[in-house]
PDB file of C-alpha atoms in Angstrom:
ATOM      1  CA  MET A   1      -0.389   0.157   0.130  1.00 55.00           C
ATOM      2  CA  ASN A   2       1.765   3.210  -1.425  1.00 63.00           C
ATOM      3  CA  GLU A   3      -0.662   5.673  -1.254  1.00 80.00           C
ATOM      4  CA  LYS A   4      -0.416   8.471   1.080  1.00 94.00           C
ATOM      5  CA  PHE A   5      -4.242   9.262   2.942  1.00 97.00           C
ATOM      6  CA  ASP A   6      -5.320  12.283   1.172  1.00 97.00           C
ATOM      7  CA  GLY A   7      -8.848  12.522   3.621  1.00 97.00           C
ATOM      8  CA  PHE A   8     -12.301  11.446   2.197  1.00 98.00           C
ATOM      9  CA  SER A   9     -13.750  13.663  -0.437  1.00 97.00           C
ATOM     10  CA  SER A  10     -16.870  14.981  -1.056  1.00 97.00           C
ATOM     11  CA  LEU A  11     -17.231  11.652  -3.581  1.00 97.00           C
ATOM     12  CA  SER A  12     -16.757   9.187  -0.293  1.00 97.00           C
ATOM     13  CA  ILE A  13     -19.430  11.222   1.468  1.00 97.00           C
ATOM     14  CA  HIS A  14     -21.927  11.734  -1.704  1.00 96.00           C
ATOM     15  CA  PHE A  15     -21.178   7.561  -1.627  1.00 97.00           C
ATOM     16  CA  ILE A  16     -22.018   6.752   1.601  1.00 96.00           C
ATOM     17  CA  SER A  17     -24.720   9.290   1.471  1.00 96.00           C
ATOM     18  CA  GLU A  18     -26.640   7.510  -1.891  1.00 97.00           C
ATOM     19  CA  LEU A  19     -25.603   4.078   0.095  1.00 96.00           C
ATOM     20  CA  ARG A  20     -28.503   4.588   2.953  1.00 94.00           C
ATOM     21  CA  ASP A  21     -30.726   6.157   0.503  1.00 95.00           C
ATOM     22  CA  ASN A  22     -29.843   3.041  -1.887  1.00 96.00           C
ATOM     23  CA  ASN A  23     -29.420  -0.019  -0.380  1.00 96.00           C
ATOM     24  CA  ARG A  24     -29.966  -1.836  -3.032  1.00 94.00           C
ATOM     25  CA  LYS A  25     -27.931  -4.711  -4.300  1.00 94.00           C
ATOM     26  CA  ASP A  26     -28.965  -3.522  -7.699  1.00 96.00           C
ATOM     27  CA  TRP A  27     -27.614  -0.073  -7.207  1.00 97.00           C
ATOM     28  CA  PHE A  28     -24.734  -1.060  -5.125  1.00 97.00           C
ATOM     29  CA  GLU A  29     -23.322  -2.933  -7.847  1.00 96.00           C
ATOM     30  CA  LEU A  30     -23.684  -0.389 -10.339  1.00 97.00           C
ATOM     31  CA  HIS A  31     -21.683   1.616  -8.477  1.00 97.00           C
ATOM     32  CA  LYS A  32     -19.097  -0.996  -6.702  1.00 97.00           C
ATOM     33  CA  PRO A  33     -16.292   1.040  -8.584  1.00 97.00           C
ATOM     34  CA  GLU A  34     -17.183   4.237  -6.079  1.00 97.00           C
ATOM     35  CA  TYR A  35     -17.161   2.090  -3.094  1.00 97.00           C
ATOM     36  CA  GLN A  36     -13.790   1.008  -3.839  1.00 97.00           C
ATOM     37  CA  ASN A  37     -11.638   4.043  -5.109  1.00 97.00           C
ATOM     38  CA  HIS A  38     -13.504   6.276  -2.690  1.00 97.00           C
ATOM     39  CA  ILE A  39     -14.387   4.603   0.808  1.00 97.00           C
ATOM     40  CA  LEU A  40     -12.125   1.621   0.781  1.00 97.00           C
ATOM     41  CA  LYS A  41      -8.573   2.511  -0.688  1.00 97.00           C
ATOM     42  CA  PRO A  42      -8.663   5.671   1.694  1.00 98.00           C
ATOM     43  CA  LEU A  43      -9.745   2.740   4.523  1.00 98.00           C
ATOM     44  CA  GLN A  44      -6.481   1.237   3.225  1.00 98.00           C
ATOM     45  CA  ALA A  45      -4.131   4.415   3.545  1.00 98.00           C
ATOM     46  CA  LEU A  46      -5.375   5.901   6.499  1.00 98.00           C
ATOM     47  CA  VAL A  47      -4.562   2.316   7.907  1.00 98.00           C
ATOM     48  CA  ALA A  48      -1.341   2.174   6.223  1.00 98.00           C
ATOM     49  CA  GLY A  49      -0.734   5.092   8.078  1.00 98.00           C
ATOM     50  CA  LEU A  50      -1.244   4.937  11.339  1.00 98.00           C
ATOM     51  CA  GLY A  51       0.387   1.458  11.237  1.00 98.00           C
ATOM     52  CA  PRO A  52       4.035   2.849  12.701  1.00 98.00           C
ATOM     53  CA  LEU A  53       2.502   4.452  15.998  1.00 98.00           C
ATOM     54  CA  MET A  54      -0.253   1.285  16.498  1.00 98.00           C
ATOM     55  CA  LEU A  55       2.235  -0.975  16.408  1.00 98.00           C
ATOM     56  CA  SER A  56       4.741   1.066  18.702  1.00 98.00           C
ATOM     57  CA  ILE A  57       1.860   0.998  21.287  1.00 97.00           C
ATOM     58  CA  ASP A  58       1.469  -2.942  20.687  1.00 96.00           C
ATOM     59  CA  ALA A  59       3.639  -4.714  18.374  1.00 95.00           C
ATOM     60  CA  ASP A  60       0.899  -7.552  18.425  1.00 92.00           C
ATOM     61  CA  PHE A  61      -1.653  -5.276  16.113  1.00 95.00           C
ATOM     62  CA  GLU A  62      -2.830  -5.866  13.217  1.00 95.00           C
ATOM     63  CA  VAL A  63      -1.548  -3.849  10.990  1.00 97.00           C
ATOM     64  CA  ALA A  64      -2.386  -5.143   7.280  1.00 97.00           C
ATOM     65  CA  PRO A  65      -4.873  -2.622   5.496  1.00 97.00           C
ATOM     66  CA  ALA A  66      -7.586  -5.190   4.003  1.00 96.00           C
ATOM     67  CA  ILE A  67     -10.672  -6.029   5.117  1.00 96.00           C
ATOM     68  CA  ASN A  68     -11.634  -8.432   7.775  1.00 92.00           C
ATOM     69  CA  LYS A  69      -8.588  -8.062   8.980  1.00 94.00           C
ATOM     70  CA  THR A  70      -8.589  -4.392  10.109  1.00 97.00           C
ATOM     71  CA  ILE A  71     -11.185  -2.722   7.395  1.00 97.00           C
ATOM     72  CA  SER A  72     -14.927  -3.793   8.236  1.00 96.00           C
ATOM     73  CA  ARG A  73     -16.791  -5.715   5.500  1.00 95.00           C
ATOM     74  CA  ILE A  74     -19.630  -3.463   3.576  1.00 95.00           C
ATOM     75  CA  TYR A  75     -21.638  -6.513   3.263  1.00 93.00           C
ATOM     76  CA  ARG A  76     -23.571  -6.656   5.980  1.00 86.00           C
ATOM     77  CA  ASP A  77     -25.094  -9.662   8.147  1.00 81.00           C
ATOM     78  CA  THR A  78     -28.211  -9.982   7.891  1.00 70.00           C
ATOM     79  CA  ARG A  79     -29.393 -14.317   9.474  1.00 71.00           C
ATOM     80  CA  PHE A  80     -29.596 -12.836  13.314  1.00 68.00           C
ATOM     81  CA  SER A  81     -30.030  -9.381  12.874  1.00 70.00           C
ATOM     82  CA  LYS A  82     -33.839  -7.645  12.124  1.00 74.00           C
ATOM     83  CA  GLU A  83     -32.082  -4.707   9.607  1.00 72.00           C
ATOM     84  CA  LYS A  84     -31.905  -6.888   6.460  1.00 77.00           C
ATOM     85  CA  SER A  85     -30.552  -3.510   4.433  1.00 90.00           C
ATOM     86  CA  PRO A  86     -28.104  -5.864   2.627  1.00 93.00           C
ATOM     87  CA  TYR A  87     -24.825  -2.780   3.428  1.00 94.00           C
ATOM     88  CA  LYS A  88     -23.315  -0.939   5.715  1.00 94.00           C
ATOM     89  CA  THR A  89     -23.648   2.370   5.764  1.00 92.00           C
ATOM     90  CA  SER A  90     -21.218   3.419   7.961  1.00 95.00           C
ATOM     91  CA  HIS A  91     -17.145   1.826   7.741  1.00 97.00           C
ATOM     92  CA  TRP A  92     -14.997   1.291  10.053  1.00 97.00           C
ATOM     93  CA  ILE A  93     -11.321   0.142  11.138  1.00 98.00           C
ATOM     94  CA  THR A  94     -10.093  -1.422  13.759  1.00 97.00           C
ATOM     95  CA  PHE A  95      -6.563  -1.907  15.406  1.00 97.00           C
ATOM     96  CA  LYS A  96      -6.741  -5.079  17.742  1.00 94.00           C
ATOM     97  CA  ARG A  97      -5.161  -8.101  18.638  1.00 90.00           C
ATOM     98  CA  PRO A  98      -5.272 -11.345  16.347  1.00 84.00           C
ATOM     99  CA  ARG A  99      -6.871 -13.752  19.208  1.00 72.00           C
ATOM    100  CA  ALA A 100      -9.546 -15.816  19.479  1.00 66.00           C
ATOM    101  CA  GLU A 101     -10.363 -13.724  22.822  1.00 67.00           C
ATOM    102  CA  TRP A 102      -9.633 -10.618  21.311  1.00 73.00           C
ATOM    103  CA  LYS A 103     -13.336  -9.226  22.514  1.00 74.00           C
ATOM    104  CA  ASP A 104     -12.277  -8.795  25.924  1.00 80.00           C
ATOM    105  CA  TYR A 105      -9.474  -7.273  25.015  1.00 91.00           C
ATOM    106  CA  PRO A 106      -8.962  -3.136  24.076  1.00 95.00           C
ATOM    107  CA  ALA A 107      -9.105  -1.980  20.344  1.00 96.00           C
ATOM    108  CA  TYR A 108      -8.819   0.930  18.870  1.00 98.00           C
ATOM    109  CA  PHE A 109     -10.941   2.239  15.874  1.00 98.00           C
ATOM    110  CA  PHE A 110     -12.209   5.046  13.556  1.00 98.00           C
ATOM    111  CA  GLU A 111     -15.578   5.028  12.104  1.00 98.00           C
ATOM    112  CA  ILE A 112     -16.924   7.220   9.191  1.00 98.00           C
ATOM    113  CA  SER A 113     -20.822   7.820   8.480  1.00 96.00           C
ATOM    114  CA  PRO A 114     -22.670   9.934   5.627  1.00 94.00           C
ATOM    115  CA  THR A 115     -22.373  12.928   8.397  1.00 95.00           C
ATOM    116  CA  SER A 116     -20.284  12.040  10.984  1.00 97.00           C
ATOM    117  CA  TYR A 117     -17.204  10.404  12.226  1.00 98.00           C
ATOM    118  CA  ARG A 118     -15.390   9.002  15.580  1.00 98.00           C
ATOM    119  CA  TYR A 119     -12.498   7.006  16.615  1.00 98.00           C
ATOM    120  CA  GLY A 120     -11.633   5.646  20.231  1.00 98.00           C
ATOM    121  CA  MET A 121     -10.695   3.505  21.553  1.00 98.00           C
ATOM    122  CA  GLY A 122     -11.924   0.191  24.522  1.00 96.00           C
ATOM    123  CA  PHE A 123     -13.728  -2.976  25.125  1.00 92.00           C
ATOM    124  CA  TYR A 124     -15.829  -3.804  22.009  1.00 83.00           C
ATOM    125  CA  SER A 125     -18.110  -6.203  24.066  1.00 82.00           C
ATOM    126  CA  ALA A 126     -16.290  -6.959  27.122  1.00 86.00           C
ATOM    127  CA  SER A 127     -17.900 -10.421  29.352  1.00 89.00           C
ATOM    128  CA  ARG A 128     -19.027  -9.781  32.857  1.00 91.00           C
ATOM    129  CA  GLU A 129     -15.760 -10.848  34.152  1.00 92.00           C
ATOM    130  CA  ASN A 130     -13.463  -9.061  32.237  1.00 92.00           C
ATOM    131  CA  MET A 131     -15.442  -5.846  33.222  1.00 94.00           C
ATOM    132  CA  ASP A 132     -15.438  -7.277  37.677  1.00 94.00           C
ATOM    133  CA  ARG A 133     -11.510  -7.480  36.468  1.00 94.00           C
ATOM    134  CA  PHE A 134     -11.315  -4.692  36.166  1.00 96.00           C
ATOM    135  CA  ARG A 135     -13.789  -2.973  38.940  1.00 96.00           C
ATOM    136  CA  LYS A 136     -11.435  -5.440  40.521  1.00 95.00           C
ATOM    137  CA  SER A 137      -8.321  -3.405  39.690  1.00 96.00           C
ATOM    138  CA  ILE A 138      -9.396  -0.259  40.295  1.00 96.00           C
ATOM    139  CA  GLU A 139     -10.220  -0.820  44.022  1.00 95.00           C
ATOM    140  CA  SER A 140      -6.717  -2.611  44.441  1.00 95.00           C
ATOM    141  CA  ASN A 141      -4.817   0.066  43.691  1.00 96.00           C
ATOM    142  CA  PRO A 142      -6.766   3.180  42.647  1.00 95.00           C
ATOM    143  CA  ALA A 143      -3.628   4.838  42.032  1.00 96.00           C
ATOM    144  CA  LYS A 144      -2.672   2.672  39.324  1.00 97.00           C
ATOM    145  CA  PHE A 145      -5.318   3.338  37.632  1.00 97.00           C
ATOM    146  CA  LEU A 146      -5.370   6.875  37.983  1.00 97.00           C
ATOM    147  CA  SER A 147      -1.598   7.371  36.817  1.00 97.00           C
ATOM    148  CA  SER A 148      -3.074   5.365  33.708  1.00 98.00           C
ATOM    149  CA  THR A 149      -5.885   8.384  32.884  1.00 98.00           C
ATOM    150  CA  SER A 150      -3.895  10.881  34.024  1.00 97.00           C
ATOM    151  CA  PHE A 151      -4.291  12.578  30.711  1.00 98.00           C
ATOM    152  CA  PHE A 152      -7.963  12.457  30.896  1.00 97.00           C
ATOM    153  CA  PRO A 153      -8.560  15.732  32.961  1.00 95.00           C
ATOM    154  CA  LYS A 154      -6.591  17.500  30.562  1.00 95.00           C
ATOM    155  CA  GLN A 155      -7.753  16.962  27.635  1.00 95.00           C
ATOM    156  CA  LYS A 156     -10.991  18.348  25.529  1.00 95.00           C
ATOM    157  CA  ILE A 157     -11.191  14.841  22.857  1.00 97.00           C
ATOM    158  CA  PHE A 158     -12.137  11.678  24.129  1.00 98.00           C
ATOM    159  CA  THR A 159     -15.342  11.288  26.547  1.00 98.00           C
ATOM    160  CA  ILE A 160     -15.997   7.934  28.709  1.00 97.00           C
ATOM    161  CA  ALA A 161     -18.520   5.563  27.285  1.00 97.00           C
ATOM    162  CA  GLY A 162     -20.836   2.654  27.686  1.00 95.00           C
ATOM    163  CA  GLU A 163     -23.663   1.428  29.426  1.00 94.00           C
ATOM    164  CA  GLU A 164     -23.525   2.205  32.404  1.00 94.00           C
ATOM    165  CA  TYR A 165     -25.336   0.516  35.539  1.00 94.00           C
ATOM    166  CA  LYS A 166     -28.467   2.330  36.959  1.00 92.00           C
ATOM    167  CA  ARG A 167     -27.463   2.241  40.629  1.00 91.00           C
ATOM    168  CA  PRO A 168     -23.526   2.965  41.914  1.00 90.00           C
ATOM    169  CA  LEU A 169     -21.876  -0.585  42.479  1.00 92.00           C
ATOM    170  CA  LYS A 170     -20.529   0.567  45.505  1.00 90.00           C
ATOM    171  CA  ALA A 171     -20.645   3.608  46.781  1.00 86.00           C
ATOM    172  CA  ASP A 172     -17.150   4.214  48.844  1.00 89.00           C
ATOM    173  CA  ILE A 173     -15.503   4.668  45.297  1.00 91.00           C
ATOM    174  CA  ALA A 174     -13.772   7.515  45.111  1.00 90.00           C
ATOM    175  CA  ARG A 175     -16.083  10.103  43.395  1.00 88.00           C
ATOM    176  CA  GLU A 176     -13.254  10.471  40.197  1.00 90.00           C
ATOM    177  CA  LEU A 177     -13.673   7.047  39.802  1.00 96.00           C
ATOM    178  CA  GLN A 178     -17.026   6.525  39.938  1.00 94.00           C
ATOM    179  CA  ASP A 179     -17.821   7.153  36.035  1.00 94.00           C
ATOM    180  CA  TRP A 180     -15.559   4.828  35.047  1.00 97.00           C
ATOM    181  CA  TYR A 181     -16.118   1.992  37.789  1.00 97.00           C
ATOM    182  CA  ASN A 182     -19.598   1.780  36.630  1.00 96.00           C
ATOM    183  CA  ARG A 183     -20.060   0.459  33.827  1.00 95.00           C
ATOM    184  CA  LYS A 184     -21.172  -2.616  31.583  1.00 94.00           C
ATOM    185  CA  ASN A 185     -18.440  -1.430  28.980  1.00 94.00           C
ATOM    186  CA  LEU A 186     -15.749   0.757  28.609  1.00 96.00           C
ATOM    187  CA  TYR A 187     -14.415   2.838  25.790  1.00 97.00           C
ATOM    188  CA  LEU A 188     -13.841   5.941  24.988  1.00 98.00           C
ATOM    189  CA  VAL A 189     -14.700   8.140  22.397  1.00 98.00           C
ATOM    190  CA  SER A 190     -14.445  11.442  20.096  1.00 98.00           C
ATOM    191  CA  ASN A 191     -17.272  12.010  18.123  1.00 98.00           C
ATOM    192  CA  ARG A 192     -17.222  14.509  15.094  1.00 97.00           C
ATOM    193  CA  GLN A 193     -19.607  16.098  12.641  1.00 97.00           C
ATOM    194  CA  ILE A 194     -18.178  16.553   8.876  1.00 96.00           C
ATOM    195  CA  GLU A 195     -17.360  20.161   7.776  1.00 90.00           C
ATOM    196  CA  GLY A 196     -19.132  20.856   4.434  1.00 87.00           C
ATOM    197  CA  ASN A 197     -18.922  17.814   2.394  1.00 91.00           C
ATOM    198  CA  CYS A 198     -15.231  16.089   3.207  1.00 96.00           C
ATOM    199  CA  ILE A 199     -13.144  14.834   5.756  1.00 98.00           C
ATOM    200  CA  LYS A 200      -9.198  16.380   5.316  1.00 97.00           C
ATOM    201  CA  LYS A 201      -6.261  14.958   5.192  1.00 97.00           C
ATOM    202  CA  GLU A 202      -4.989  16.050   8.613  1.00 97.00           C
ATOM    203  CA  LEU A 203      -7.771  13.193  10.222  1.00 98.00           C
ATOM    204  CA  LEU A 204      -4.705  11.505   9.693  1.00 98.00           C
ATOM    205  CA  SER A 205      -2.707  13.782  12.587  1.00 98.00           C
ATOM    206  CA  GLU A 206      -5.805  14.547  14.920  1.00 98.00           C
ATOM    207  CA  LEU A 207      -6.091  10.063  14.999  1.00 98.00           C
ATOM    208  CA  ILE A 208      -2.105  10.234  15.949  1.00 98.00           C
ATOM    209  CA  HIS A 209      -2.090  12.842  18.415  1.00 98.00           C
ATOM    210  CA  GLY A 210      -5.489  11.098  19.959  1.00 98.00           C
ATOM    211  CA  PHE A 211      -4.332   7.902  19.887  1.00 98.00           C
ATOM    212  CA  GLU A 212      -1.263   8.438  21.298  1.00 98.00           C
ATOM    213  CA  THR A 213      -2.795  10.188  23.757  1.00 98.00           C
ATOM    214  CA  ILE A 214      -4.940   7.521  25.049  1.00 98.00           C
ATOM    215  CA  ALA A 215      -2.457   4.959  24.837  1.00 98.00           C
ATOM    216  CA  PRO A 216      -1.131   4.636  28.455  1.00 98.00           C
ATOM    217  CA  LEU A 217      -4.971   3.325  29.316  1.00 98.00           C
ATOM    218  CA  TYR A 218      -4.655   0.976  26.492  1.00 97.00           C
ATOM    219  CA  GLN A 219      -1.894  -0.536  28.294  1.00 97.00           C
ATOM    220  CA  TYR A 220      -3.821  -0.713  31.473  1.00 97.00           C
ATOM    221  CA  LEU A 221      -6.655  -2.327  30.016  1.00 96.00           C
ATOM    222  CA  CYS A 222      -4.276  -5.197  27.967  1.00 93.00           C
ATOM    223  CA  LYS A 223      -3.287  -5.639  31.871  1.00 93.00           C
ATOM    224  CA  VAL A 224      -6.684  -6.160  32.887  1.00 92.00           C
ATOM    225  CA  ALA A 225      -7.986  -8.608  30.488  1.00 88.00           C
ATOM    226  CA  ALA A 226      -4.717 -11.051  30.679  1.00 81.00           C
ATOM    227  CA  TYR A 227      -4.573 -11.071  34.264  1.00 63.00           C
ATOM    228  CA  LYS A 228      -6.992 -14.726  35.706  1.00 54.00           C
ATOM    229  CA  MET A 229      -8.206 -13.851  39.049  1.00 45.00           C
ATOM    230  CA  PRO A 230      -7.898 -16.856  41.248  1.00 45.00           C
ATOM    231  CA  ASN A 231     -10.663 -18.995  41.828  1.00 43.00           C
ATOM    232  CA  LYS A 232     -12.444 -19.545  45.460  1.00 39.00           C
ATOM    233  CA  ARG A 233      -9.199 -21.552  46.832  1.00 39.00           C
ATOM    234  CA  GLY A 234      -6.944 -19.285  46.274  1.00 40.00           C
ATOM    235  CA  HIS A 235      -5.477 -21.085  43.041  1.00 36.00           C
TER     236      HIS A 235
END
């Protein structure tokens, strides 16, 4: 992949918007070259541009700029979904470890939709066991967790996201930890509206800065995911 990332042009945004309004096989087959040129190629270039940084964060990341490696498929799996439209109108890249239990490990992502884009890092779909380990880690060493998130109060890029429990799980947890602790899943996200009708090439620098900023939390969450709590007998 030798092409440099040059942003998502007005043709990119136009294609996504048109696909949203014409989500049919006959329409897509006529416009497939537009998808390849204006969506897939920029995504590949973006992955290639981010690759060196991502490997510096985690040498185990999959960074190949290919579909089903780092780039989402456009074809929707409708077998078990109420949504039966054949194509996805949001397209994304992910950087994750290529292992069977990757959903319990944190991952980085970028996603583009017809009117917006977003990016961030966290658990895709963490198990209850994994989130229990996360909370146990906070309880046992809150200073270590606060050190890994010391960047958070200093920035205005990311917000904490993930479904929250309706009631506090533990009332005596420090106030600055509650927003992290009391969640069924956890990730940081930056939501952006597309200004004008394109996304400029400066997006690459924006992602590099953002992804590097939150790397300490990524490393912390990796250790949480790798840790296995002992059973009741202490083994």
